[in-house]
mmCIF file of C-alpha atoms and ligand atoms in Angstrom:
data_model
loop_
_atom_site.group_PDB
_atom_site.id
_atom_site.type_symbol
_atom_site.label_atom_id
_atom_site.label_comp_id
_atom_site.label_asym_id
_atom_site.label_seq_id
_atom_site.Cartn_x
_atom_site.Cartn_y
_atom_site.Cartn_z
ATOM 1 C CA UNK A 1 0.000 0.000 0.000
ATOM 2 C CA UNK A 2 3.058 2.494 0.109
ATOM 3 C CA UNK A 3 2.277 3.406 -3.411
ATOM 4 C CA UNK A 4 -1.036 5.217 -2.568
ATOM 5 C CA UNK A 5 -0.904 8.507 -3.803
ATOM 6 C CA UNK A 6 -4.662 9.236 -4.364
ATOM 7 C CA UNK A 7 -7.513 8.231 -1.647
ATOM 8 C CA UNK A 8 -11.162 8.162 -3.148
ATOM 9 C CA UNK A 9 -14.093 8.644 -0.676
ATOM 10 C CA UNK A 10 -17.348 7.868 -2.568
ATOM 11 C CA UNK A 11 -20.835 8.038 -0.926
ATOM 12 C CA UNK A 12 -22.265 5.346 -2.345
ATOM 13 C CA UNK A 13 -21.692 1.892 -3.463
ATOM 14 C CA UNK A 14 -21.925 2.933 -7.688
ATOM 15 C CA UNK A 15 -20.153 5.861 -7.011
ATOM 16 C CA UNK A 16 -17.268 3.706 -5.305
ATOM 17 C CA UNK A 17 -17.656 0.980 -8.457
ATOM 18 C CA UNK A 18 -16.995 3.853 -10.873
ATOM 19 C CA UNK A 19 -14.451 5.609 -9.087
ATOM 20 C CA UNK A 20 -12.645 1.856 -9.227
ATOM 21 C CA UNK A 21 -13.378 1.248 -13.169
ATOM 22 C CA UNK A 22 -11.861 4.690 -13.466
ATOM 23 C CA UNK A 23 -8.629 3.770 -11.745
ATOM 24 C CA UNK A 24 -8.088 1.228 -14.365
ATOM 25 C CA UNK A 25 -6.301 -1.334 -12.224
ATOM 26 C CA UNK A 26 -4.304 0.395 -10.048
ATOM 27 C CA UNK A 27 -6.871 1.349 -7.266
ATOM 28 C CA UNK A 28 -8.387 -1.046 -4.303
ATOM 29 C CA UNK A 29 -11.268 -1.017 -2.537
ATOM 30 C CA UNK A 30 -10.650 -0.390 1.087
ATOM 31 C CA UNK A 31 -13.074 -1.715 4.011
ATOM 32 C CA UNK A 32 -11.520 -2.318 7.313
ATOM 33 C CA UNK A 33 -7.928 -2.532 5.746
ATOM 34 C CA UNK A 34 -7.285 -5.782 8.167
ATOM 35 C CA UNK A 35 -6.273 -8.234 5.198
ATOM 36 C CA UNK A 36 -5.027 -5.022 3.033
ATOM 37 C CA UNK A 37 -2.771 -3.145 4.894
ATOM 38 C CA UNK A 38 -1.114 -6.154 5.923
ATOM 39 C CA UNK A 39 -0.040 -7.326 2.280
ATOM 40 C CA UNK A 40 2.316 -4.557 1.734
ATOM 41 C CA UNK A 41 1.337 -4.704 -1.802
ATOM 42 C CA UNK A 42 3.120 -1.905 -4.364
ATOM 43 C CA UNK A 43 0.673 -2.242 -7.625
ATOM 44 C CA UNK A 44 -1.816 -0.118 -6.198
ATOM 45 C CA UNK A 45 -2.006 3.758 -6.856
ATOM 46 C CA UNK A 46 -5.427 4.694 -6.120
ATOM 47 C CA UNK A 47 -7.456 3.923 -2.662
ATOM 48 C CA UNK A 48 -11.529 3.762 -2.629
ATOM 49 C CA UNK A 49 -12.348 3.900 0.566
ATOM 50 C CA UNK A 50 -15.855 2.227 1.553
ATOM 51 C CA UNK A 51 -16.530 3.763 4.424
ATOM 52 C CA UNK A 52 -18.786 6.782 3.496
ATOM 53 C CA UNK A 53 -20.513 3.813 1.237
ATOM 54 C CA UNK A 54 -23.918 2.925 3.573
ATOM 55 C CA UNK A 55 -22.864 -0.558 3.194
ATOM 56 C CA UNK A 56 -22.889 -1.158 7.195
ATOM 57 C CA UNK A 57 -26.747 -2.174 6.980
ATOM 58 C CA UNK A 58 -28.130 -5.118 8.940
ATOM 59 C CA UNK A 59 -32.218 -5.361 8.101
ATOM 60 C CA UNK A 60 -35.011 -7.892 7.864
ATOM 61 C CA UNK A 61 -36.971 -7.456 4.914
ATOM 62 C CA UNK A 62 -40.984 -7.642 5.231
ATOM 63 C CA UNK A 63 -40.482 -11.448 4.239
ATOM 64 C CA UNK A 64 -38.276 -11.873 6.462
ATOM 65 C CA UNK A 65 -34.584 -12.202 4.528
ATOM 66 C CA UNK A 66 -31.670 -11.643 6.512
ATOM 67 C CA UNK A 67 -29.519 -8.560 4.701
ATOM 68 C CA UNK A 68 -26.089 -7.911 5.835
ATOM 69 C CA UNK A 69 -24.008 -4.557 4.048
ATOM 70 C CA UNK A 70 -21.046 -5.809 2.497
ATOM 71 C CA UNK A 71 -19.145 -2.874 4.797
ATOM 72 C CA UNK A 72 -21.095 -4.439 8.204
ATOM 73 C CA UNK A 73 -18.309 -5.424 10.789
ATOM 74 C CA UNK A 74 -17.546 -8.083 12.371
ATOM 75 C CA UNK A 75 -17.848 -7.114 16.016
ATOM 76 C CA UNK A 76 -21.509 -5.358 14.346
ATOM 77 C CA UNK A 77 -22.348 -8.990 13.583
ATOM 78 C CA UNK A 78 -21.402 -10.790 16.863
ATOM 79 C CA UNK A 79 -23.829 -8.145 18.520
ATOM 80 C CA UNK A 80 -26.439 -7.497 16.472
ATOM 81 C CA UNK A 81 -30.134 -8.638 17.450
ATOM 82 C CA UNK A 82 -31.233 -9.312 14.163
ATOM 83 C CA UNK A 83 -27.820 -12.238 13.746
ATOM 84 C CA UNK A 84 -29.174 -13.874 16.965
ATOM 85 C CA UNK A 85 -32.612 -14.283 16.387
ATOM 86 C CA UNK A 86 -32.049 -15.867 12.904
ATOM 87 C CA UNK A 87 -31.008 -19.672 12.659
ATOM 88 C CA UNK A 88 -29.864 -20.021 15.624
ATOM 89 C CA UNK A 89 -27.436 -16.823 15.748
ATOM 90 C CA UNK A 90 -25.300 -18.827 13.570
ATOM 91 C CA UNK A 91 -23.895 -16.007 11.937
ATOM 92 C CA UNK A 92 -23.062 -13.732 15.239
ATOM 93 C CA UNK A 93 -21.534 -16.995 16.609
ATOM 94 C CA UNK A 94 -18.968 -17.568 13.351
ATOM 95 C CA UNK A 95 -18.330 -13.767 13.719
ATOM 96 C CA UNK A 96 -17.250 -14.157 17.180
ATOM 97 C CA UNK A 97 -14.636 -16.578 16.655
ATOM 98 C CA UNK A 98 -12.998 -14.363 14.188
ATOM 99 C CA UNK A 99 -9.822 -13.011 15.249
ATOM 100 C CA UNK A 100 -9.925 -10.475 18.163
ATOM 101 C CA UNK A 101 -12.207 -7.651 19.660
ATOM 102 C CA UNK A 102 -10.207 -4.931 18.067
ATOM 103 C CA UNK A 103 -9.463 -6.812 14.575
ATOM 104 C CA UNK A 104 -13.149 -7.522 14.468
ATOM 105 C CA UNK A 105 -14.097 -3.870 15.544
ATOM 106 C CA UNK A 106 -12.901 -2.907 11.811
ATOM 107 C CA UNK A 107 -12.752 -6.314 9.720
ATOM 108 C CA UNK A 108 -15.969 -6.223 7.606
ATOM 109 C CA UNK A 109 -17.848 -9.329 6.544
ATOM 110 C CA UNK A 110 -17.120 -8.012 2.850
ATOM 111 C CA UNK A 111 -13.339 -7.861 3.518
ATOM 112 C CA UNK A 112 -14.052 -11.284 4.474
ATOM 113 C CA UNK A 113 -15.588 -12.927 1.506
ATOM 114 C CA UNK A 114 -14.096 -10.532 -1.234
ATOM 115 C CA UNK A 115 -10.106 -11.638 -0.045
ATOM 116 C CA UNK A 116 -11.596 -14.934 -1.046
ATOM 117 C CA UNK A 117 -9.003 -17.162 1.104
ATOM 118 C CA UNK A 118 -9.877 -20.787 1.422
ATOM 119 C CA UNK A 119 -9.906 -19.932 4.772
ATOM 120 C CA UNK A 120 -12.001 -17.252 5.457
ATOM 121 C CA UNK A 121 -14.204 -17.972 8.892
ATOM 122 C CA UNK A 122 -17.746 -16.155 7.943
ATOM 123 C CA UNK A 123 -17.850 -18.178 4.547
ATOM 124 C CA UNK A 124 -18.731 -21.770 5.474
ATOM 125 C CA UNK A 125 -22.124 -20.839 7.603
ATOM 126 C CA UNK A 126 -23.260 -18.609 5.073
ATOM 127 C CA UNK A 127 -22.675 -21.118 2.459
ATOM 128 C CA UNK A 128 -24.654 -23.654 4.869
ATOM 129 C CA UNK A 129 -27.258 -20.785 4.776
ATOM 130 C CA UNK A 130 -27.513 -20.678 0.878
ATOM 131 C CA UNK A 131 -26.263 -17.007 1.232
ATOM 132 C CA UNK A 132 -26.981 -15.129 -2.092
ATOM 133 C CA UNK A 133 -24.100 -12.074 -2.821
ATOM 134 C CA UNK A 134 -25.045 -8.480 -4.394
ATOM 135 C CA UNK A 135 -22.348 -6.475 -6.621
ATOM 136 C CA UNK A 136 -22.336 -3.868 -8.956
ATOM 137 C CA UNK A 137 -19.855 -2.193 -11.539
ATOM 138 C CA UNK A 138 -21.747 0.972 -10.812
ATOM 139 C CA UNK A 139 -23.897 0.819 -14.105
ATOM 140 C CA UNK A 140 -26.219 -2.370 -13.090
ATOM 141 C CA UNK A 141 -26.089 -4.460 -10.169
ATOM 142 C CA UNK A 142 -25.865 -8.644 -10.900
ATOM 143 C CA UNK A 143 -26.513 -11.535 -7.653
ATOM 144 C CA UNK A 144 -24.978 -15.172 -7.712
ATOM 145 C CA UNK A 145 -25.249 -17.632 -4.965
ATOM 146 C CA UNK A 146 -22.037 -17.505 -2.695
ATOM 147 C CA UNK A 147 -21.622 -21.072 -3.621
ATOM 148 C CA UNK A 148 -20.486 -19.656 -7.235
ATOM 149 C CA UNK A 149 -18.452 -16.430 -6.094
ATOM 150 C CA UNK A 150 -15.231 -18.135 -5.349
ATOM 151 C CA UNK A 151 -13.935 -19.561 -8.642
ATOM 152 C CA UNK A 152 -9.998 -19.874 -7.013
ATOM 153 C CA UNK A 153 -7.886 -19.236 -3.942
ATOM 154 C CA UNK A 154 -8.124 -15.110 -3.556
ATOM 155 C CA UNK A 155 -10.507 -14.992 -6.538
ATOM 156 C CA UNK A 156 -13.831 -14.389 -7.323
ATOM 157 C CA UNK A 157 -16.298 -13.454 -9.756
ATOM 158 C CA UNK A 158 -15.832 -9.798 -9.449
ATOM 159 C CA UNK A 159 -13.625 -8.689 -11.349
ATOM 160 C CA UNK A 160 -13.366 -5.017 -10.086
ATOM 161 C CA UNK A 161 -17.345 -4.798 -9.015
ATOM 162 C CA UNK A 162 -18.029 -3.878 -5.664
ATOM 163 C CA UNK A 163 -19.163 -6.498 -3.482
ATOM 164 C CA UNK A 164 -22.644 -4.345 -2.301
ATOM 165 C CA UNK A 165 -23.982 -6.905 0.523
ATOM 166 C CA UNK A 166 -25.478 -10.336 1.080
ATOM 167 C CA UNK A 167 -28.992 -11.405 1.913
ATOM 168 C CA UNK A 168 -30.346 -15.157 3.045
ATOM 169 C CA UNK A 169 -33.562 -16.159 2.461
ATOM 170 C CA UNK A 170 -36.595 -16.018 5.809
ATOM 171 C CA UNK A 171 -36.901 -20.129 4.896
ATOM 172 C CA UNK A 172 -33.648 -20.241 6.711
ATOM 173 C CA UNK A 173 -34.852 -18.135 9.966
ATOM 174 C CA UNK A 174 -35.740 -21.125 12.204
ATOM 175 C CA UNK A 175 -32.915 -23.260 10.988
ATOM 176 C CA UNK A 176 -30.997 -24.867 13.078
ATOM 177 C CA UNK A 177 -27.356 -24.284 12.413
ATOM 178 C CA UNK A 178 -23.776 -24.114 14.143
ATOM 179 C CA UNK A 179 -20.017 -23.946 12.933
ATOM 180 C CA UNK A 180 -17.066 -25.180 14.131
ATOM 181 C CA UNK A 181 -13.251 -24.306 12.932
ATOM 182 C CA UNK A 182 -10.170 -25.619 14.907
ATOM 183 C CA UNK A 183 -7.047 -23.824 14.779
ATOM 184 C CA UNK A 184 -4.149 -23.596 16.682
ATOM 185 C CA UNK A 185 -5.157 -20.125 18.758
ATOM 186 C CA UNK A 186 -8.164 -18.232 17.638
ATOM 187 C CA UNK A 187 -5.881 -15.695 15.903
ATOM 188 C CA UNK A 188 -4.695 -18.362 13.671
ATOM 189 C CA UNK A 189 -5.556 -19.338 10.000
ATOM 190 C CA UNK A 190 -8.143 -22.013 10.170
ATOM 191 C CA UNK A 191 -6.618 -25.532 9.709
ATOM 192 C CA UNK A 192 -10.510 -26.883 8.749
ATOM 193 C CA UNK A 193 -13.700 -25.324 9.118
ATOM 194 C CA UNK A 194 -17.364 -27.296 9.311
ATOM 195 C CA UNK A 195 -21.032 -25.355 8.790
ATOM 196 C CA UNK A 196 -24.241 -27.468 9.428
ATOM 197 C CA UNK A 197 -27.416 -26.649 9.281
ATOM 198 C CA UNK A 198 -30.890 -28.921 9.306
ATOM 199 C CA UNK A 199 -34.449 -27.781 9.082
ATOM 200 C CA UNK A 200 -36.125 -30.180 11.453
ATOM 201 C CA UNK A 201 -40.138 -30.494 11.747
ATOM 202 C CA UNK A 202 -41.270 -32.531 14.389
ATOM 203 C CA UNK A 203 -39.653 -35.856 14.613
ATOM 204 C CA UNK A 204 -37.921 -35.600 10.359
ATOM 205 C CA UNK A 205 -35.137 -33.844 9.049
ATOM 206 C CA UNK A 206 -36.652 -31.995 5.742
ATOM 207 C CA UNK A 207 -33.045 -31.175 5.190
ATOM 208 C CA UNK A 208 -29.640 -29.885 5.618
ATOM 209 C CA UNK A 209 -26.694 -28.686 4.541
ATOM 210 C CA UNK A 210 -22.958 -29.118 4.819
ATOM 211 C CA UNK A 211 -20.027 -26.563 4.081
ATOM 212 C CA UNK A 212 -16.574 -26.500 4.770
ATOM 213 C CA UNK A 213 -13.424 -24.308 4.466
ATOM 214 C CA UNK A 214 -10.026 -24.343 4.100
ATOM 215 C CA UNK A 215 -9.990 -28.440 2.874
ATOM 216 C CA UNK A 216 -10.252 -26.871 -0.953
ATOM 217 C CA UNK A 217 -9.030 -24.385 -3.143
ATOM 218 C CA UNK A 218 -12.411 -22.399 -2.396
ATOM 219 C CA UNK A 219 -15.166 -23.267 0.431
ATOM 220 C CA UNK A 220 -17.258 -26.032 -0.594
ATOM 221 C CA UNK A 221 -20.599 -27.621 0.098
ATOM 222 C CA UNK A 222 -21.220 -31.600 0.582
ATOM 223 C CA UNK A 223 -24.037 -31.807 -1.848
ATOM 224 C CA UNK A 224 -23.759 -35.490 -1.921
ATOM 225 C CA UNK A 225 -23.463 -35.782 1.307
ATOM 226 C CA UNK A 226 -26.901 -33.477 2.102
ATOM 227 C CA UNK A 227 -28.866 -35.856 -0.156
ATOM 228 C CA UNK A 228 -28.915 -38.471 2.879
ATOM 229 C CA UNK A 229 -30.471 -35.761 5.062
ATOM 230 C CA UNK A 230 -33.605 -35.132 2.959
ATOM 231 C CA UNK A 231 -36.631 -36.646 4.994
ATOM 232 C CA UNK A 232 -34.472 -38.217 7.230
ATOM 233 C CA UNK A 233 -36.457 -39.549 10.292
ATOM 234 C CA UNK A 234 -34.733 -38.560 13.192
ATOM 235 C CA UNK A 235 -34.723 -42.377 14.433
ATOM 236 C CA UNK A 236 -32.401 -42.661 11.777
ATOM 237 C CA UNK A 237 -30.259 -40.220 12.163
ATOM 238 C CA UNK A 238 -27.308 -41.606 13.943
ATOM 239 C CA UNK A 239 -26.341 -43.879 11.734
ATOM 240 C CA UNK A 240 -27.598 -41.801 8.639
ATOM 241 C CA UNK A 241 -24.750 -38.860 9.901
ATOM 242 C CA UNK A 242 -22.270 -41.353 10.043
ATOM 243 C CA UNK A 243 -22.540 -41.731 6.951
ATOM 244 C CA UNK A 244 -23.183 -37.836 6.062
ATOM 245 C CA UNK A 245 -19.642 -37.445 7.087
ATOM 246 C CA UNK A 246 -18.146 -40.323 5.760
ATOM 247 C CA UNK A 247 -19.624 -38.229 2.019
ATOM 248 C CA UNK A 248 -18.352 -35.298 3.342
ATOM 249 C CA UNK A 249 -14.693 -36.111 4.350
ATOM 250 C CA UNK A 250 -14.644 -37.623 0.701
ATOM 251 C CA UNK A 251 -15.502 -34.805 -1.061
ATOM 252 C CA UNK A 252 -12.947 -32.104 0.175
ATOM 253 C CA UNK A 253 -9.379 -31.998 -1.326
ATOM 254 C CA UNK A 254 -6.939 -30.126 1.205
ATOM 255 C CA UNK A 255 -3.656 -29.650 1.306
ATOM 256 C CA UNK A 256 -0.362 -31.134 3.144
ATOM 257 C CA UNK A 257 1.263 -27.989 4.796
ATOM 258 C CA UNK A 258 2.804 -26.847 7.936
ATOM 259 C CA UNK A 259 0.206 -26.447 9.578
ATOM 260 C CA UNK A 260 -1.595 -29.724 9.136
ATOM 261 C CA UNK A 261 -1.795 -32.557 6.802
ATOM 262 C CA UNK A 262 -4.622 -33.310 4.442
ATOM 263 C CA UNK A 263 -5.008 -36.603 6.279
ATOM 264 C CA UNK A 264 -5.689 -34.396 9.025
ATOM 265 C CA UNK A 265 -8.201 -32.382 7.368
ATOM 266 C CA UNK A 266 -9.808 -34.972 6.179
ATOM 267 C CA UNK A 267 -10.202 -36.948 9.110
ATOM 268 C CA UNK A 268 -11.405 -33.684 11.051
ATOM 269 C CA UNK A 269 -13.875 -33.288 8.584
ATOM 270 C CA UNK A 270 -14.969 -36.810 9.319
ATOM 271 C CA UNK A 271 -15.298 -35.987 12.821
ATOM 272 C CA UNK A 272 -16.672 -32.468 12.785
ATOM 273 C CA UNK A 273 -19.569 -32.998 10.396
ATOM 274 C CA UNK A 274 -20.470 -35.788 12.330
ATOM 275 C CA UNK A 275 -20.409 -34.477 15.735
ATOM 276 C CA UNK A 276 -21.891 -31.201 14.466
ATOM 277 C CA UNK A 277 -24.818 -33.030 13.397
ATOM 278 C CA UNK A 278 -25.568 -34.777 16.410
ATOM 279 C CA UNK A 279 -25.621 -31.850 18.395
ATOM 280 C CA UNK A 280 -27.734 -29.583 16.202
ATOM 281 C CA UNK A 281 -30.444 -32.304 16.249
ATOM 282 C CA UNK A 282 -30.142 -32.894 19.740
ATOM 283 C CA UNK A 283 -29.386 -36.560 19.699
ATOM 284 C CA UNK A 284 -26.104 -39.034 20.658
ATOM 285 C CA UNK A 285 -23.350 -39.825 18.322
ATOM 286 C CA UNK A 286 -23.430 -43.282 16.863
ATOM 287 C CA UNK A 287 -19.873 -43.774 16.688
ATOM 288 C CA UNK A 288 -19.375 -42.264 20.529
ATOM 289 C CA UNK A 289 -21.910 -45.224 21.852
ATOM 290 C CA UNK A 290 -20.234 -47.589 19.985
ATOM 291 C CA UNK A 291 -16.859 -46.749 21.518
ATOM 292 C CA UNK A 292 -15.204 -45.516 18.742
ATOM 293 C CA UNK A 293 -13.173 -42.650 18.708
HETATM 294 C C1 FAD B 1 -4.766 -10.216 13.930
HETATM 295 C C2 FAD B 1 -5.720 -10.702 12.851
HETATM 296 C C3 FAD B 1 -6.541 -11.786 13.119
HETATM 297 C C4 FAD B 1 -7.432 -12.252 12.138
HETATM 298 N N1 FAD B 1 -8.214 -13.332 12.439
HETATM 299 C C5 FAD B 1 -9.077 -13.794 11.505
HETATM 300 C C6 FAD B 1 -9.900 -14.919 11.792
HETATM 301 O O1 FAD B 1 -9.900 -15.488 12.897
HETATM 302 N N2 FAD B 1 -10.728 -15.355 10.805
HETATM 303 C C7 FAD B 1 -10.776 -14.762 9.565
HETATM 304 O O2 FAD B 1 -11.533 -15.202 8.706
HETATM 305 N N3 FAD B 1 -10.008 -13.690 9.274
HETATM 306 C C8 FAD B 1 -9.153 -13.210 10.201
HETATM 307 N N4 FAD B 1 -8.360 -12.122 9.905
HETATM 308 C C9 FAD B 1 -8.394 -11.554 8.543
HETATM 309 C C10 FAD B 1 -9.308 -10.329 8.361
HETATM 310 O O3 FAD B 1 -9.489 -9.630 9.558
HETATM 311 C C11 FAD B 1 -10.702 -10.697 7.794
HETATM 312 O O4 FAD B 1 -10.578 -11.416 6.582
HETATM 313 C C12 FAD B 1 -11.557 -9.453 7.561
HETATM 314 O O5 FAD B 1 -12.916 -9.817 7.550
HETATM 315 C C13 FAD B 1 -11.224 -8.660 6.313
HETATM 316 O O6 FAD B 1 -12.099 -7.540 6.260
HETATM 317 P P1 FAD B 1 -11.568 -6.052 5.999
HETATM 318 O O7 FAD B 1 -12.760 -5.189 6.033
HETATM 319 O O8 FAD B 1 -10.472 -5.709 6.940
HETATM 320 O O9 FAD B 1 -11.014 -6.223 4.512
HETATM 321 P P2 FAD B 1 -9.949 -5.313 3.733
HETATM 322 O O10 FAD B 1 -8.568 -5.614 4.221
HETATM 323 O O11 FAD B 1 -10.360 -3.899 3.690
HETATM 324 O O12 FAD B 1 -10.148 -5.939 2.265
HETATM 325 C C14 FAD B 1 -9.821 -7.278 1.968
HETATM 326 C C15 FAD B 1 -9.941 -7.472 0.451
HETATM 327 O O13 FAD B 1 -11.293 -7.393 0.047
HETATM 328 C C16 FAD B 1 -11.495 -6.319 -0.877
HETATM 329 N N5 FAD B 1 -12.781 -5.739 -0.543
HETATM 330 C C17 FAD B 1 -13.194 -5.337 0.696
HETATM 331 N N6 FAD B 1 -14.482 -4.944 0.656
HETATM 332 C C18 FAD B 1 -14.888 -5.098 -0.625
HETATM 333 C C19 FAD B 1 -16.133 -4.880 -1.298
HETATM 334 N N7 FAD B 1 -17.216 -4.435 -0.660
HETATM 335 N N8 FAD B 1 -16.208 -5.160 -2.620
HETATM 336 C C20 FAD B 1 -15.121 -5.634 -3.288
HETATM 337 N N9 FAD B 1 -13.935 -5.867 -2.710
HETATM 338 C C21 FAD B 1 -13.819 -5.599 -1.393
HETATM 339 C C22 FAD B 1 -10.301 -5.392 -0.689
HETATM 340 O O14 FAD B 1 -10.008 -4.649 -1.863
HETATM 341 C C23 FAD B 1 -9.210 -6.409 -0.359
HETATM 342 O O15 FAD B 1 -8.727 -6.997 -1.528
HETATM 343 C C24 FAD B 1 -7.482 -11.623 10.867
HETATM 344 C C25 FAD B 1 -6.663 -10.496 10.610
HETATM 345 C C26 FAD B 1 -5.800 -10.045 11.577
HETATM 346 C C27 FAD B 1 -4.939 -8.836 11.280
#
């Protein structure tokens, strides 16, 4: 960033998505600065600050969608009313377990998603919560599920659009969901990171979903895996979750590094997803009864 010579400070979100097109290349958008600053990077020229943006929104809508400003902070997350009362206050939970109070005073959920790391801690419970993401270039404004933002590690589908916010739909309100991610200290990268969530009515599981980070070049959802939990009585369910994560530890590809091995990952995988599970439905594990570790 020691290369900034111009800073931008646009009042709203196609202002900011102009003011970028304009810098042809050499400009940033800059949220909380927590990933930025840190980079050190030289190729940029040309700040756009998002602050002055009214991106740091959190609403309901009348039916009931969750909206979150791409500029809303982390700490603003953790705390907000309208996160707890929706699926569980999955998303103030995830939020919480993101670096600390001061880092998540500034780090915006944005920041978050648009750095696009493998790794990133808000992105596996709103991919469990089908989040859909808002951008613009600053002439129209386009929406893809998250599930199809990330097409690499650091890279998504914007392309120099501004990422505006993201909403999930009201179906997902009673939901419920939790996340997990293990790590060495909370201020570390995650070394795997699990998302459930079920939709339970009375004694069936109408269904569920599975996502996981840093176990793949981009955050991915079990969709194999979530077949087993469509209609699933809940009688059933031990064993059926057992199985759920057997699905899901085969699907994810991670890497050997030095902070873990993709045996590892996998095997954590194994044991989150299954564990996770269990305890959002409210019933023993299968493999714990049995013994097995
Ligand atoms: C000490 C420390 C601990 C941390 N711990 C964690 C942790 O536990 N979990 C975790 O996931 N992360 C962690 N982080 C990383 C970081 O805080 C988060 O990724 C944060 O959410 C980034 O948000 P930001 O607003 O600071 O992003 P910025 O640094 O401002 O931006 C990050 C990237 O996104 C782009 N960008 C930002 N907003 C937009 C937008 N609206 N549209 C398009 N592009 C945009 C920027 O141009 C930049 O490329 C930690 C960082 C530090 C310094």
């Amino acid at each position: 960033m020691r290369n900034i010579s111009q800073w931008f400070n646009p009042e709203s979100p196609q202002e900011a998505a102009q003011m970028m097109r304009d810098t042809k290349g050499k400009g940033c958008y800059l949220a909380g600065g927590t990933d930025l600053l840190l980079e050190n990077r030289t190729d940029f020229e040309f700040a756009v600050d998002l602050s002055a943006t009214g991106l740091n929104e959190i609403a309901r809508t009348e039916t009931g969608d969750l909206f979150i400003g791409s500029c809303v902070t982390l700490h603003d997350l953790e705390t907000s009313p309208l996160t707890h009362e929706f699926a569980d206050g999955a998303i103030a939970f995830a939020a919480a377990g993101c670096g600390n109070r001061p880092v998540r005073s500034t780090a915006t959920v944005g920041g978050n998603l648009c750095n696009a790391l493998p790794s990133a801690d808000m992105v596996p419970v709103l991919l469990a919560l089908d989040a859909v993401v808002f951008f613009t270039d600053g002439e129209s404004q386009e929406s893809v599920p998250l599930s199809e933002f990330f097409v690499g590690p650091r890279k998504t589908v914007l392309d120099g659009s501004l990422l505006i916010g993201l909403a999930i739909s009201g179906e997902y309100a009673n939901w419920k969901v939790i996340s997990r991610k293990l790590t060495r200290t909370v201020e570390d990268i995650s070394l795997v990171q699990v998302a459930v969530g079920l939709e339970i009515e009375g004694d069936t599981i109408l269904r569920g979903s599975v996502a996981m980070g840093a176990v793949a070049p981009t955050p991915v959802r079990a969709t194999e895996a979530e077949a087993l939990l469509i209609d699933l009585p809940l009688a059933d369910a031990p064993v059926a979750f057992a199985s759920v994560a057997d699905l899901a530890a085969a699907t994810c590809s991670p890497i050997d590094d030095h902070r873990a091995t993709a045996q590892y990952r996998t095997d954590m995988v194994e044991v989150l997803t299954r564990r996770l599970l269990c305890e959002v439905a409210g019933i023993e594990d299968v493999k714990k009864y049995r013994g097995e570790k």
